[in-house]
CSV table of C-alpha atoms in Angstrom, one decimal:
chain,number,residue,atom,x,y,z
D,1,LEU,CA,139.4,8.6,39.8
D,2,ALA,CA,141.9,8.3,36.8
D,3,VAL,CA,140.5,6.5,33.7
D,4,SER,CA,143.0,5.3,31.0
D,5,ALA,CA,142.2,3.6,27.8
D,6,SER,CA,143.6,3.3,24.2
D,7,GLY,CA,142.1,5.8,22.1
D,8,ARG,CA,143.7,4.6,19.0
D,9,VAL,CA,142.1,1.6,17.7
D,10,GLY,CA,141.9,0.3,14.2
D,11,LYS,CA,138.5,-0.9,14.4
D,12,PRO,CA,135.7,0.5,16.7
D,13,VAL,CA,134.1,-2.8,17.3
D,14,GLY,CA,136.0,-5.2,19.7
D,15,THR,CA,137.0,-5.7,23.2
D,16,TYR,CA,138.8,-2.8,25.3
D,17,SER,CA,140.8,-2.8,28.6
D,18,ILE,CA,139.9,0.0,30.9
D,19,THR,CA,142.1,0.4,34.1
D,20,VAL,CA,140.6,2.2,37.1
D,21,THR,CA,143.2,3.7,39.7
D,22,ARG,CA,142.2,5.0,42.9
D,23,GLN,CA,144.0,8.3,43.6
D,24,SER,CA,143.0,9.5,47.1
D,25,ASP,CA,140.1,9.8,49.3
D,26,ALA,CA,140.7,13.5,50.0
D,27,ARG,CA,138.0,15.9,49.0
D,28,PRO,CA,138.5,19.2,47.3
D,29,THR,CA,138.9,22.3,49.5
D,30,THR,CA,135.7,24.3,49.8
D,31,PRO,CA,136.4,27.8,48.8
D,32,LYS,CA,136.0,30.4,51.6
D,33,VAL,CA,133.4,33.0,51.1
D,34,VAL,CA,134.6,36.4,52.0
D,35,GLU,CA,131.9,38.9,53.3
D,36,PRO,CA,132.4,42.4,52.2
D,37,GLU,CA,132.9,44.9,55.0
D,38,PRO,CA,129.9,47.3,55.4
D,39,GLU,CA,130.6,50.8,54.4
D,40,PRO,CA,130.9,53.4,57.2
D,41,VAL,CA,127.7,55.5,57.6
D,42,ASP,CA,128.0,59.2,57.8
D,43,GLU,CA,126.6,60.2,61.0
D,44,GLU,CA,125.6,63.8,62.0
D,45,PRO,CA,127.9,64.8,64.9
D,46,GLN,CA,126.0,65.4,68.0
D,47,PRO,CA,126.3,68.5,70.3
D,48,ARG,CA,129.2,68.2,72.5
D,49,VAL,CA,128.5,68.9,76.3
D,50,VAL,CA,131.2,71.1,77.9
D,51,THR,CA,131.0,71.7,81.7
D,52,PRO,CA,132.9,74.8,83.0
D,53,ASP,CA,135.5,74.4,85.8
D,54,SER,CA,134.1,77.4,87.5
D,55,THR,CA,130.9,78.7,89.0
D,56,ALA,CA,128.4,78.8,85.9
D,57,MET,CA,124.8,78.9,84.7
D,58,ILE,CA,124.4,76.7,81.6
D,59,VAL,CA,121.9,76.0,79.0
D,60,ALA,CA,122.3,72.8,77.1
D,61,SER,CA,121.8,72.1,73.4
D,62,ARG,CA,118.5,70.7,72.3
D,63,VAL,CA,117.0,69.1,69.2
D,64,SER,CA,113.2,68.6,68.6
D,65,PRO,CA,111.0,68.3,65.7
D,66,LEU,CA,108.5,71.0,64.6
D,67,GLY,CA,105.2,71.1,66.6
D,68,SER,CA,106.8,69.3,69.7
D,69,ILE,CA,107.3,70.8,73.1
D,70,VAL,CA,110.8,70.9,74.3
D,71,ARG,CA,112.0,71.7,78.0
D,72,VAL,CA,115.1,73.7,78.3
D,73,PRO,CA,116.6,73.6,81.9
D,74,VAL,CA,119.0,76.3,83.2
D,75,GLU,CA,121.6,74.5,85.2
D,76,LEU,CA,123.9,75.6,88.0
D,77,ASN,CA,127.4,74.4,88.3
D,78,LYS,CA,129.6,74.8,91.2
D,79,ALA,CA,127.2,77.2,92.9
D,80,ALA,CA,127.2,76.1,96.4
D,81,GLY,CA,128.2,79.7,97.6
D,82,VAL,CA,125.4,81.4,95.7
D,83,THR,CA,122.8,82.8,98.0
D,84,SER,CA,120.5,84.5,95.5
D,85,LEU,CA,120.3,85.4,91.5
D,86,GLY,CA,118.5,86.7,88.7
D,87,PHE,CA,118.9,86.6,84.9
D,88,THR,CA,117.4,86.6,81.5
D,89,LEU,CA,117.0,83.7,79.0
D,90,ASN,CA,117.1,84.9,75.4
D,91,TYR,CA,115.7,82.9,72.7
D,92,ASP,CA,114.5,83.2,68.9
D,93,PRO,CA,110.7,83.9,68.6
D,94,ASP,CA,110.9,82.6,64.9
D,95,SER,CA,111.8,79.1,66.1
D,96,LEU,CA,110.6,78.8,69.9
D,97,ARG,CA,107.3,80.0,71.6
D,98,VAL,CA,107.1,79.9,75.4
D,99,THR,CA,104.4,77.5,76.9
D,100,GLY,CA,105.4,77.2,80.5
D,101,VAL,CA,108.0,78.1,83.1
D,102,GLU,CA,108.8,76.1,86.1
D,103,ARG,CA,110.9,76.8,89.2
D,104,GLY,CA,114.3,75.0,89.4
D,105,SER,CA,115.2,72.8,92.3
D,106,ARG,CA,117.7,75.3,93.7
D,107,LEU,CA,115.3,78.3,94.1
D,108,THR,CA,112.8,78.9,96.8
D,109,GLU,CA,109.0,79.0,96.0
D,110,ASP,CA,108.2,82.2,97.7
D,111,SER,CA,111.0,84.1,96.0
D,112,PHE,CA,110.7,82.7,92.5
D,113,SER,CA,109.3,85.1,89.8
D,114,TYR,CA,109.5,85.7,86.0
D,115,ASP,CA,107.8,87.5,83.0
D,116,THR,CA,107.5,86.6,79.5
D,117,ASP,CA,106.1,90.0,78.3
D,118,THR,CA,109.1,90.7,76.1
D,119,LEU,CA,108.9,88.5,72.9
D,120,GLY,CA,112.3,86.6,72.7
D,121,GLN,CA,113.1,87.0,76.4
D,122,VAL,CA,112.0,85.3,79.7
D,123,ARG,CA,113.2,87.5,82.6
D,124,PHE,CA,113.9,85.9,86.1
D,125,GLY,CA,113.4,88.1,89.0
D,126,PHE,CA,115.9,88.0,91.9
D,127,ALA,CA,115.5,84.7,93.9
D,128,VAL,CA,116.8,83.2,96.8
D,129,THR,CA,118.7,79.8,96.5
D,130,LYS,CA,118.1,76.6,98.9
D,131,GLY,CA,120.4,73.8,99.5
D,132,SER,CA,124.0,73.4,99.7
D,133,GLY,CA,125.0,71.4,96.7
D,134,ASP,CA,127.3,72.4,93.7
D,135,GLU,CA,124.5,71.7,91.1
D,136,GLY,CA,120.8,71.9,90.4
D,137,THR,CA,118.6,74.0,88.2
D,138,ALA,CA,117.4,77.5,88.5
D,139,ALA,CA,114.5,77.1,86.1
D,140,VAL,CA,112.9,75.0,83.4
D,141,VAL,CA,111.4,76.7,80.3
D,142,SER,CA,109.1,74.6,78.0
D,143,PHE,CA,108.8,75.9,74.5
D,144,GLN,CA,106.6,74.7,71.5
D,145,VAL,CA,108.9,74.3,68.3
D,146,VAL,CA,107.4,76.6,65.6
D,147,GLY,CA,110.7,77.1,63.4
D,148,ALA,CA,111.4,75.8,60.1
D,149,GLU,CA,112.9,72.1,59.7
D,150,GLY,CA,116.6,72.1,60.0
D,151,SER,CA,117.1,75.7,61.2
D,152,VAL,CA,119.5,76.4,64.2
D,153,SER,CA,118.9,79.2,66.7
D,154,PRO,CA,120.8,80.3,69.7
D,155,ILE,CA,119.5,80.3,73.4
D,156,THR,CA,121.6,82.5,75.6
D,157,LEU,CA,121.7,83.9,79.2
D,158,SER,CA,122.3,87.5,80.1
D,159,ASP,CA,121.7,90.3,82.7
D,160,ALA,CA,122.9,88.1,85.5
D,161,LEU,CA,122.8,89.2,89.0
D,162,VAL,CA,124.3,87.0,91.7
D,163,ASN,CA,124.9,87.3,95.5
D,164,HIS,CA,127.2,84.9,97.3
D,165,ARG,CA,129.3,83.8,100.4
D,166,ALA,CA,132.5,83.6,98.9
D,167,GLU,CA,135.3,86.0,99.7
D,168,GLY,CA,136.1,88.5,97.0
D,169,PRO,CA,134.4,88.8,93.7
D,170,LEU,CA,132.7,85.8,92.1
D,171,THR,CA,132.8,85.2,88.5
D,172,VAL,CA,129.9,83.4,87.0
D,173,GLU,CA,130.1,82.2,83.4
D,174,LEU,CA,127.0,82.1,81.4
D,175,VAL,CA,126.9,79.2,78.9
D,176,GLY,CA,124.7,79.4,75.9
D,177,ALA,CA,123.4,76.7,73.6
D,178,ASP,CA,121.9,76.1,70.2
D,179,PHE,CA,118.6,74.6,69.4
D,180,LYS,CA,118.0,72.8,66.1
D,181,VAL,CA,114.5,71.9,64.7
D,182,GLY,CA,114.7,68.5,63.8
D,183,PRO,CA,114.1,64.7,64.6
D,184,LYS,CA,115.4,63.5,67.9
D,185,ILE,CA,117.5,60.2,68.1
D,186,LEU,CA,115.3,57.3,69.1
D,187,GLY,CA,115.0,56.8,72.8
D,188,ASP,CA,116.0,60.5,73.5
D,189,ALA,CA,113.0,62.3,75.4
D,190,ASP,CA,114.6,65.7,76.3
D,191,GLY,CA,116.4,66.3,73.0
D,192,ASP,CA,119.9,66.6,74.2
D,193,SER,CA,121.0,64.0,71.8
D,194,ARG,CA,122.3,61.6,74.7
D,195,ILE,CA,120.4,58.5,75.9
D,196,THR,CA,120.3,58.9,79.8
D,197,ALA,CA,118.4,57.4,82.9
D,198,MET,CA,116.2,60.7,82.7
D,199,ASP,CA,114.9,59.5,79.3
D,200,ALA,CA,114.0,56.3,80.9
D,201,LEU,CA,112.1,58.1,83.6
D,202,LEU,CA,110.2,60.3,81.1
D,203,ALA,CA,109.3,57.3,79.0
D,204,LEU,CA,107.8,55.7,82.3
D,205,LYS,CA,105.9,58.8,82.9
D,206,MET,CA,104.5,58.6,79.5
D,207,ALA,CA,103.6,54.9,79.8
D,208,SER,CA,101.5,55.8,83.0
D,209,SER,CA,99.8,58.6,81.1
D,210,GLN,CA,101.4,61.2,83.3
D,211,SER,CA,102.7,63.3,80.2
D,212,ARG,CA,102.0,63.8,76.5
D,213,PRO,CA,103.4,60.7,74.6
D,214,ASP,CA,106.4,61.1,72.5
D,215,LEU,CA,106.8,58.3,69.7
D,216,SER,CA,110.6,59.1,69.5
D,217,LEU,CA,110.5,56.9,72.8
D,218,ASP,CA,108.7,54.0,70.9
D,219,VAL,CA,112.1,52.0,70.8
D,220,ASN,CA,110.2,48.6,70.2
D,221,ASN,CA,108.3,50.1,67.5
D,222,ASP,CA,104.8,48.9,68.6
D,223,GLY,CA,103.2,52.3,68.2
D,224,LYS,CA,102.8,53.2,71.8
D,225,ILE,CA,104.8,54.2,75.0
D,226,THR,CA,104.9,51.4,77.5
D,227,ILE,CA,106.9,50.2,80.5
D,228,ASP,CA,108.9,47.9,78.0
D,229,ASP,CA,110.1,51.0,76.2
D,230,ALA,CA,111.2,52.6,79.6
D,231,ARG,CA,113.1,49.3,80.5
D,232,ILE,CA,114.9,49.3,77.1
D,233,ILE,CA,115.8,53.0,77.2
D,234,LEU,CA,117.4,52.4,80.5
D,235,ASN,CA,119.4,49.5,79.3
D,236,MET,CA,120.6,51.8,76.5
D,237,ALA,CA,121.5,54.5,79.0
D,238,ARG,CA,123.9,52.0,80.9
D,239,PRO,CA,127.5,52.0,79.8
D,240,SER,CA,128.5,48.9,77.8
């Protein structure tokens, strides 16, 4: 609205003329609110999983907190022609303490043997393989984490003896890994810094009281491990 009047009068008392002129019905433009972009969060890089192109025995990297139990599998890659094998797993006794050893999916029960008498080593005797697939596990070693928070130590393989059906010599690559004492990412049961269907399966076992509860799997933050946690972790494992 525009208002005009005579502001110059000789006497303040009297009759004045005020003209009201309609300009427009348009409303003033509402200013736009610009939301600031969130600053990028610096995340610690996770271990990179490298699978060899040849026959190999592999230990994957693990992360687990002080006092926890971590399972470390020795995996086979492109090992369809391997008929028997023996090897040694080496670890840092200042960071890890052996609590159990399990036979892997590719070794026969009657030939499987091991000893943990030497501190820092688990020695596996010569064992016969079974099955015809390229992959599987030779053994799984369970450790209690005893190292200092943030410490990193190697887990390596050595002294491998392998029989095979291939013509000519067979080269077997031994792939070691690092173990770090620290918190796992939410939903990661085995400490490999990835969310997979295996984590959902382990959460389901914990929900049915078949294994020791791990609150890093409490993804819905209700203070316990339930089927709901397993379902959420399975969805997290699916590619988006």
